[in-house]
Coordinates of C-alpha atoms and ligand atoms in Angstrom, one line a residue:
M26 CA 2.5 -26.2 -9.8
P27 CA 4.0 -24.2 -12.3
V28 CA 3.0 -19.9 -12.1
P29 CA 0.5 -19.3 -14.8
D30 CA 2.0 -17.2 -17.5
L31 CA 0.0 -13.4 -17.1
T32 CA 1.9 -11.7 -19.1
A33 CA 0.0 -12.3 -22.6
R34 CA -3.3 -10.3 -20.1
K35 CA -3.1 -6.8 -21.0
L36 CA -4.9 -4.0 -18.8
V37 CA -8.6 -3.4 -20.7
Q38 CA -8.1 0.4 -21.7
R39 CA -10.7 2.4 -23.6
P40 CA -8.4 5.2 -24.5
G41 CA -10.6 9.3 -24.2
S42 CA -13.1 7.3 -23.2
R43 CA -15.5 8.8 -19.3
K44 CA -17.7 6.6 -19.3
P45 CA -18.0 4.5 -16.4
A46 CA -17.8 1.7 -16.2
L47 CA -19.9 0.2 -13.8
P48 CA -23.0 3.0 -13.2
R49 CA -21.9 5.3 -9.8
R50 CA -25.6 3.6 -8.7
A51 CA -23.5 0.5 -8.1
L52 CA -20.5 1.2 -6.3
L53 CA -22.8 3.0 -3.7
A54 CA -24.9 -0.1 -3.3
A55 CA -21.6 -2.1 -2.3
P56 CA -22.2 -2.5 1.2
L57 CA -20.5 0.6 3.5
L58 CA -19.0 -1.3 6.5
P59 CA -17.5 -0.3 10.0
L60 CA -14.5 -0.4 10.1
L61 CA -13.8 -3.2 12.1
G62 CA -15.1 -6.4 13.0
G63 CA -17.2 -8.5 11.1
A64 CA -15.2 -10.0 7.9
G65 CA -14.0 -13.3 7.2
P66 CA -14.3 -16.8 9.4
A67 CA -13.8 -16.9 13.2
A68 CA -9.9 -18.5 12.0
G69 CA -9.3 -15.6 9.6
L70 CA -6.8 -13.3 10.2
G71 CA -9.2 -10.1 9.4
A72 CA -11.1 -11.2 12.9
L73 CA -8.2 -12.1 14.8
A74 CA -7.5 -8.1 13.8
A75 CA -10.6 -7.2 14.5
G76 CA -10.9 -8.7 17.9
K77 CA -7.8 -5.8 19.1
G78 CA -9.4 -2.5 16.8
V79 CA -6.6 -3.5 14.0
L80 CA -7.8 -3.4 10.3
F81 CA -6.5 -6.5 8.5
G82 CA -5.8 -7.0 4.7
T83 CA -4.4 -7.5 1.8
A84 CA -3.1 -5.8 -1.3
L85 CA -4.5 -7.7 -4.7
T86 CA -5.2 -7.7 -7.8
R87 CA -6.9 -8.3 -10.6
M88 CA -4.7 -10.4 -13.2
E89 CA -3.8 -12.2 -9.4
L90 CA -7.3 -12.7 -8.6
E91 CA -8.4 -13.9 -12.3
G92 CA -5.5 -16.1 -12.4
S93 CA -5.6 -18.0 -9.3
P94 CA -9.6 -18.9 -7.8
G95 CA -7.0 -19.8 -4.2
L96 CA -6.0 -16.7 -4.3
G97 CA -9.2 -15.4 -4.1
R98 CA -10.4 -18.3 -1.1
I99 CA -7.7 -17.4 0.9
A100 CA -8.5 -13.4 0.8
E101 CA -12.0 -14.4 1.6
T102 CA -11.1 -15.4 4.6
D103 CA -8.2 -13.3 5.8
A104 CA -9.0 -10.1 4.7
A105 CA -11.2 -6.8 6.4
V106 CA -9.8 -5.1 4.0
I107 CA -8.8 -4.9 0.4
V108 CA -6.1 -2.8 -1.2
P109 CA -5.8 -2.7 -5.4
G110 CA -2.5 -2.9 -6.4
L111 CA -1.9 -1.7 -9.7
E112 CA -5.3 -1.0 -9.9
L113 CA -5.9 2.5 -8.5
K114 CA -2.2 3.9 -9.7
W115 CA -1.7 6.8 -12.4
S116 CA -0.9 3.9 -14.8
G117 CA -3.9 1.6 -13.6
H118 CA -6.7 4.2 -14.6
R119 CA -5.4 6.7 -17.2
P120 CA -4.8 5.7 -20.5
S121 CA -4.4 9.3 -21.9
P122 CA -4.1 12.7 -20.4
E123 CA -8.5 13.4 -20.7
G124 CA -8.9 9.7 -19.9
F125 CA -9.9 7.9 -17.4
D126 CA -10.7 3.0 -17.5
F127 CA -12.1 2.5 -14.4
G128 CA -12.2 -1.2 -15.8
D129 CA -9.5 -2.9 -13.6
A130 CA -10.4 -0.9 -10.4
D131 CA -14.4 -1.4 -10.0
F132 CA -13.3 -4.9 -10.7
M133 CA -11.5 -4.8 -7.4
V134 CA -14.4 -2.8 -5.6
R135 CA -16.8 -4.9 -7.0
F136 CA -14.7 -7.9 -4.8
A137 CA -14.4 -6.4 -1.9
G138 CA -17.7 -5.4 -2.1
E139 CA -19.6 -8.7 -2.9
R140 CA -17.0 -9.6 0.0
G141 CA -18.2 -7.5 2.5
K142 CA -14.6 -6.1 2.9
A143 CA -13.6 -2.5 3.4
L144 CA -10.8 -0.8 1.1
R145 CA -8.1 0.9 1.0
G146 CA -6.8 3.2 -2.3
H147 CA -3.2 3.3 -3.7
A148 CA -2.5 5.5 -4.6
L149 CA -3.7 9.3 -5.3
V150 CA 0.3 10.6 -6.2
W151 CA 3.1 9.2 -6.7
H152 CA 6.5 9.2 -8.8
E153 CA 6.1 5.4 -10.1
A154 CA 3.2 3.8 -11.7
L155 CA 2.9 7.2 -13.9
P156 CA 0.8 6.6 -17.7
P157 CA 3.9 7.4 -20.6
W158 CA 2.1 10.2 -21.6
F159 CA 2.6 11.9 -18.2
A160 CA 6.0 12.8 -19.3
S161 CA 4.9 15.1 -22.3
A162 CA 2.2 16.7 -19.5
P163 CA 2.5 20.6 -18.8
Q164 CA 5.4 20.6 -15.6
D165 CA 4.7 24.0 -15.2
A166 CA 3.1 24.7 -12.1
A167 CA -0.6 25.7 -13.5
G168 CA -0.9 22.4 -16.1
M169 CA 0.9 20.8 -13.3
R170 CA -2.1 21.7 -10.9
A171 CA -4.4 21.1 -12.8
L172 CA -3.4 17.8 -13.7
L173 CA -3.9 16.8 -9.9
E174 CA -6.7 18.8 -9.7
R175 CA -8.1 16.7 -11.9
H176 CA -6.9 13.8 -10.5
I177 CA -7.6 13.5 -7.7
R178 CA -11.1 15.1 -7.9
T179 CA -12.0 12.0 -10.2
V180 CA -10.1 9.9 -8.3
A181 CA -11.4 10.5 -5.2
G182 CA -14.9 11.5 -6.0
R183 CA -15.7 8.4 -8.0
Y184 CA -15.5 6.1 -4.4
A185 CA -16.5 8.6 -2.4
G186 CA -18.3 7.4 1.1
R187 CA -15.9 3.4 -0.2
M188 CA -12.8 3.9 0.7
Q189 CA -11.9 3.1 5.1
S190 CA -8.6 5.3 3.6
W191 CA -6.2 6.2 1.2
D192 CA -3.0 6.9 0.1
V193 CA -2.9 10.1 -0.6
V194 CA 0.7 11.3 -1.6
N195 CA 3.0 8.5 -1.7
E196 CA 6.8 8.1 -0.9
P197 CA 7.1 11.8 -0.6
V198 CA 10.8 11.5 1.6
E199 CA 14.1 10.8 0.4
P200 CA 17.1 12.2 2.1
W201 CA 19.1 10.7 -1.1
Y202 CA 18.6 14.5 -2.3
R203 CA 19.7 16.4 0.7
R204 CA 16.9 18.9 1.0
A205 CA 17.3 20.1 4.0
D206 CA 13.4 19.2 4.0
G207 CA 14.5 15.4 2.8
L208 CA 11.4 15.9 0.1
R209 CA 12.3 13.2 -3.1
E210 CA 12.6 15.7 -6.3
T211 CA 9.5 14.1 -8.3
P212 CA 7.5 16.6 -11.2
F213 CA 5.2 17.3 -8.8
L214 CA 7.9 19.6 -6.3
R215 CA 9.6 20.8 -9.1
A216 CA 7.3 22.6 -10.5
L217 CA 4.7 23.2 -7.5
G218 CA 7.1 22.9 -4.3
P219 CA 6.4 21.3 -1.6
G220 CA 3.6 22.2 -1.3
Y221 CA 2.2 19.9 -3.3
I222 CA 1.7 18.0 -0.8
D223 CA -0.9 20.2 1.6
L224 CA -2.8 21.0 -2.1
A225 CA -2.6 16.7 -2.2
F226 CA -4.7 16.2 1.0
R227 CA -7.0 19.5 0.4
L228 CA -8.3 18.1 -2.4
A229 CA -8.9 14.7 -1.7
H230 CA -10.3 15.2 1.2
E231 CA -12.7 17.9 -0.6
A232 CA -13.5 14.8 -2.8
D233 CA -14.3 12.2 -0.4
P234 CA -14.3 14.1 3.3
A235 CA -15.1 10.2 4.7
A236 CA -11.5 9.1 4.1
R237 CA -9.4 8.5 6.1
L238 CA -6.7 10.5 4.1
V239 CA -2.7 9.0 4.7
L240 CA 1.3 9.5 4.1
N241 CA 2.3 6.8 3.0
E242 CA 6.1 6.0 3.4
Y243 CA 9.3 3.4 3.7
G244 CA 12.6 3.2 5.3
L245 CA 11.3 4.0 8.7
E246 CA 11.8 1.1 10.4
M247 CA 15.2 0.4 10.8
P248 CA 17.8 2.0 13.1
T249 CA 19.9 2.7 10.3
E250 CA 21.4 6.0 9.5
D251 CA 19.1 6.7 5.6
N252 CA 16.1 4.9 8.4
A253 CA 17.0 7.6 10.3
A254 CA 17.1 10.4 8.1
R255 CA 13.7 8.9 6.7
R256 CA 11.8 9.4 10.3
A257 CA 13.1 13.0 10.3
A258 CA 11.7 14.6 7.5
V259 CA 8.4 12.1 7.8
L260 CA 8.2 13.8 11.3
A261 CA 9.4 17.6 9.9
L262 CA 6.9 17.2 7.0
L263 CA 4.0 15.4 9.3
R264 CA 3.8 18.7 11.8
G265 CA 4.3 21.2 9.5
M266 CA 0.9 19.9 8.1
R267 CA -0.9 19.7 11.2
A268 CA 0.7 23.2 12.0
R269 CA -1.2 24.0 8.5
G270 CA -4.8 22.0 9.4
V271 CA -4.2 19.9 6.1
P272 CA -6.1 16.9 6.6
V273 CA -3.8 14.3 7.3
H274 CA -5.1 11.4 9.1
A275 CA -2.6 8.4 9.2
L276 CA 1.1 8.0 8.5
G277 CA 1.7 4.6 6.6
I278 CA 4.8 2.4 7.7
Q279 CA 4.6 0.2 4.4
A280 CA 7.6 -2.0 6.4
H281 CA 8.9 -4.1 3.6
L282 CA 11.3 -6.1 5.5
S283 CA 14.0 -7.7 5.0
A284 CA 14.3 -11.6 7.7
A285 CA 18.2 -10.7 7.1
A286 CA 18.9 -7.8 8.3
R287 CA 20.4 -7.9 12.3
G288 CA 19.3 -5.2 14.7
F289 CA 15.9 -5.1 14.3
D290 CA 15.1 -2.5 17.5
A291 CA 11.6 -2.8 18.9
G292 CA 12.3 0.7 21.5
L293 CA 12.8 2.5 18.7
L294 CA 10.1 1.2 16.3
R295 CA 7.9 2.1 19.5
G296 CA 9.1 5.4 19.9
F297 CA 8.4 6.4 16.3
I298 CA 5.2 5.4 16.1
R299 CA 4.9 7.5 19.6
E300 CA 5.9 10.5 18.4
V301 CA 3.8 10.2 15.3
A302 CA 0.7 9.3 17.7
A303 CA 1.6 12.8 19.6
L304 CA 1.3 14.8 16.6
G305 CA -2.8 13.2 16.6
L306 CA -2.4 11.2 14.1
E307 CA -3.3 7.0 13.8
V308 CA -0.3 4.8 12.2
Y309 CA -0.4 2.1 9.4
V310 CA 2.2 -0.8 8.6
T311 CA 0.3 -0.6 4.7
E312 CA 3.0 -2.7 2.5
L313 CA 4.2 -6.2 5.7
D314 CA 5.8 -8.4 3.8
V315 CA 9.7 -10.1 4.0
T316 CA 12.2 -10.6 2.4
D317 CA 14.5 -13.8 3.0
R318 CA 17.2 -12.8 0.3
G319 CA 20.5 -13.7 2.2
L320 CA 19.6 -16.4 4.6
P321 CA 20.5 -20.2 3.3
P322 CA 18.4 -21.8 0.5
E323 CA 17.0 -24.9 3.1
I324 CA 13.3 -23.6 3.1
P325 CA 12.9 -24.9 7.1
A326 CA 15.1 -22.3 7.3
R327 CA 13.6 -19.5 5.1
D328 CA 10.4 -19.5 7.0
A329 CA 11.0 -19.6 10.4
A330 CA 13.2 -16.4 9.7
V331 CA 10.2 -15.2 7.6
A332 CA 7.7 -15.4 10.5
R333 CA 9.9 -14.5 13.1
C334 CA 10.3 -11.1 11.1
Y335 CA 6.2 -10.7 10.7
R336 CA 6.5 -11.3 14.5
T337 CA 9.1 -9.6 15.8
F338 CA 7.9 -6.6 14.5
L339 CA 4.0 -6.7 15.1
E340 CA 4.7 -6.9 18.1
A341 CA 6.6 -4.0 18.4
A342 CA 4.2 -2.4 16.7
L343 CA 0.8 -3.8 17.9
A344 CA 1.7 -3.2 21.1
E345 CA 1.6 1.1 19.9
P346 CA -2.4 2.2 20.2
A347 CA -2.2 4.7 17.7
L348 CA -1.3 1.8 15.4
R349 CA -5.0 0.8 13.6
L350 CA -4.0 -0.7 11.3
V351 CA -2.0 -4.4 9.6
V352 CA -2.0 -4.2 5.4
L353 CA 0.8 -7.1 4.1
W354 CA 1.7 -6.2 0.4
G355 CA 0.2 -9.8 -1.0
L356 CA 0.3 -13.0 0.2
S357 CA 0.9 -16.0 -0.8
D358 CA 4.4 -17.2 -2.4
R359 CA 2.7 -16.9 -6.0
Y360 CA 2.6 -13.1 -6.9
T361 CA 5.2 -11.4 -5.5
W362 CA 6.6 -8.2 -6.7
M363 CA 10.4 -9.5 -4.7
N364 CA 11.1 -11.6 -7.5
D365 CA 11.7 -8.1 -9.8
S366 CA 13.7 -6.5 -7.6
P367 CA 17.0 -6.7 -7.4
H368 CA 16.7 -5.2 -3.8
A369 CA 14.2 -7.7 -2.3
R370 CA 15.2 -11.1 -4.5
R371 CA 17.4 -14.0 -3.8
E372 CA 20.8 -13.9 -5.3
D373 CA 20.7 -17.6 -5.9
G374 CA 17.4 -17.3 -8.0
L375 CA 15.4 -18.6 -5.7
P376 CA 12.0 -17.6 -5.7
V377 CA 11.7 -16.0 -2.7
R378 CA 9.3 -17.0 0.4
A379 CA 7.5 -13.7 1.0
H380 CA 4.6 -14.3 2.3
L381 CA 2.7 -16.1 4.9
Y382 CA 1.0 -18.2 2.0
D383 CA 3.5 -20.7 -0.5
G384 CA 2.8 -20.6 -4.1
N385 CA 0.4 -23.9 -4.2
F386 CA -1.6 -20.9 -0.6
R387 CA -0.9 -23.6 1.8
P388 CA -0.6 -22.1 4.9
K389 CA 3.6 -21.2 6.7
P390 CA 5.2 -20.9 9.3
A391 CA 4.8 -17.0 9.3
W392 CA 0.3 -17.2 8.4
H393 CA 1.3 -18.5 12.9
A394 CA 3.0 -15.8 13.4
V395 CA 0.8 -13.3 12.3
A396 CA -2.0 -15.3 14.6
D397 CA 0.1 -15.4 17.4
A398 CA 1.4 -11.6 17.5
F399 CA -2.5 -10.4 17.0
R400 CA -3.8 -12.9 19.2
A401 CA -0.3 -11.5 22.4
A402 CA -1.7 -7.7 20.7
P403 CA -3.6 -5.5 23.8
P404 CA -6.9 -4.1 22.4
R405 CA -7.0 -0.6 21.4
Ligands
G3I10 O1 0.9 -7.2 -16.1 C1 2.3 -7.0 -16.9 C2 2.7 -7.8 -17.9 O2 1.2 -7.4 -18.7 C3 3.7 -7.2 -18.4 O3 4.2 -8.0 -19.6 C4 4.8 -7.4 -17.3 C5 5.7 -6.8 -18.2 O4 6.9 -5.6 -17.5 O5 5.3 -5.7 -16.1 C6 3.0 -6.3 -15.9 O6 3.1 -5.7 -15.2 C7 3.8 -5.2 -14.6 C8 2.7 -5.3 -13.2 O7 4.1 -5.3 -11.6 C9 2.3 -6.8 -12.5 O8 3.4 -7.7 -12.3 C10 4.3 -3.8 -13.8 O9 5.5 -3.8 -15.4 C11 5.3 -4.0 -12.5 O10 5.7 -2.0 -12.4 C12 4.2 -3.4 -11.3 O11 4.5 -3.1 -10.5 C13 4.8 -3.2 -9.6 C14 5.2 -1.6 -8.6 O12 4.2 -1.0 -7.7 C15 4.9 -0.6 -10.2 O13 3.5 -0.5 -9.8 C16 4.6 -4.1 -8.6 O14 3.7 -5.3 -9.1 C17 3.5 -3.6 -7.2 O15 4.5 -4.6 -5.8 C18 4.5 -2.7 -6.7 O16 4.3 -2.2 -5.1 C19 4.8 -1.4 -4.7 C20 3.8 0.6 -3.9 O17 3.0 -0.1 -4.8 C21 4.2 1.6 -3.4 N1 5.7 1.2 -1.6 C22 6.4 -0.1 -3.0 C23 5.3 -1.9 -3.7 C24 7.1 -2.7 -3.6 O18 7.7 -1.9 -5.0

């Protein structure tokens, strides 16, 4: 079946509007879930994971849900937690410096609420997915502080009590900049120094004291020099935050994996998770997917290798009791960021088969691999 052309659909934005698209009462009427369990039929992955004390779900977008009812059905079956993939980024609800438009975000909150799903917010501070006006906003310390304060208070405050967790700062580390602290140079860092991270967490905690607050990062799972530098920088950052009493509750390991990559070391990943846990933090896998870039074109071989990669990674991560949440960055091959990424897409031009369901929402070997990993996982 051809993939429908969704490019005509634009985010519905009402510049300058501050009026909530959905009454706050309606948002709060959505069930406040127990954070684990109770979602999806017995056969779904969310229920399997909940049996082991792990919250399982997926990222989705409004465009995808409106384009394909089949996607809503598999999400309903498998996901106990929903992450709006675009709608809670600045580009998803900040049409102008003054304005907020929560139409798409509220759609996702309703989708989750009506199906008894938990919600995860992504992301309050990220150097990407910023709206065009951001570049002309004041970039000095006072201006940036005011911008962050208003943004986090408004967005985290709107959904307070509804979010299981928030990615407060996304991707703050980048050793390529060669700073001693390993931090990425972003407009936030340039204006406010490394303290922007503590500030964002404190603001998020004030706005939504019930949400688990997460530092989310990529490139943490492989035994490469680059990933070792990222792990060291993340650990140093978290250690400092804990010492300063910053309200951080979990590290998010994005886990954008590659089935063709060699040398995954389960012991190394487990050791890193234990180091994070020793700081008194939980560990979440927040954006799991597996590109088949670099593998030959034959589908059975690609699907088997992708499934093996999901299973090997999850078996290692789930062996650690600090691992409390697993979110996939997409459920079906019909919608994937990987075909648009020069690093993740296939060099032969074939669409990647990176997810648990094919483009027609039929489960692939990867679905069974994830189910097996949860069945084998120790309870926590
Ligand atoms: O919907 C518009 C469409 O109307 C327009 O014609 C088209 C033209 O480029 O763009 C479409 O929107 C794109 C959207 O994805 C939906 O496909 C945006 O340009 C594009 O920037 C957006 O990319 C997303 C990216 O984050 C930036 O927000 C990816 O889908 C999303 O998978 C990716 O997710 C990130 C996580 O947030 C953080 N970790 C890495 C992960 C993968 O890059």
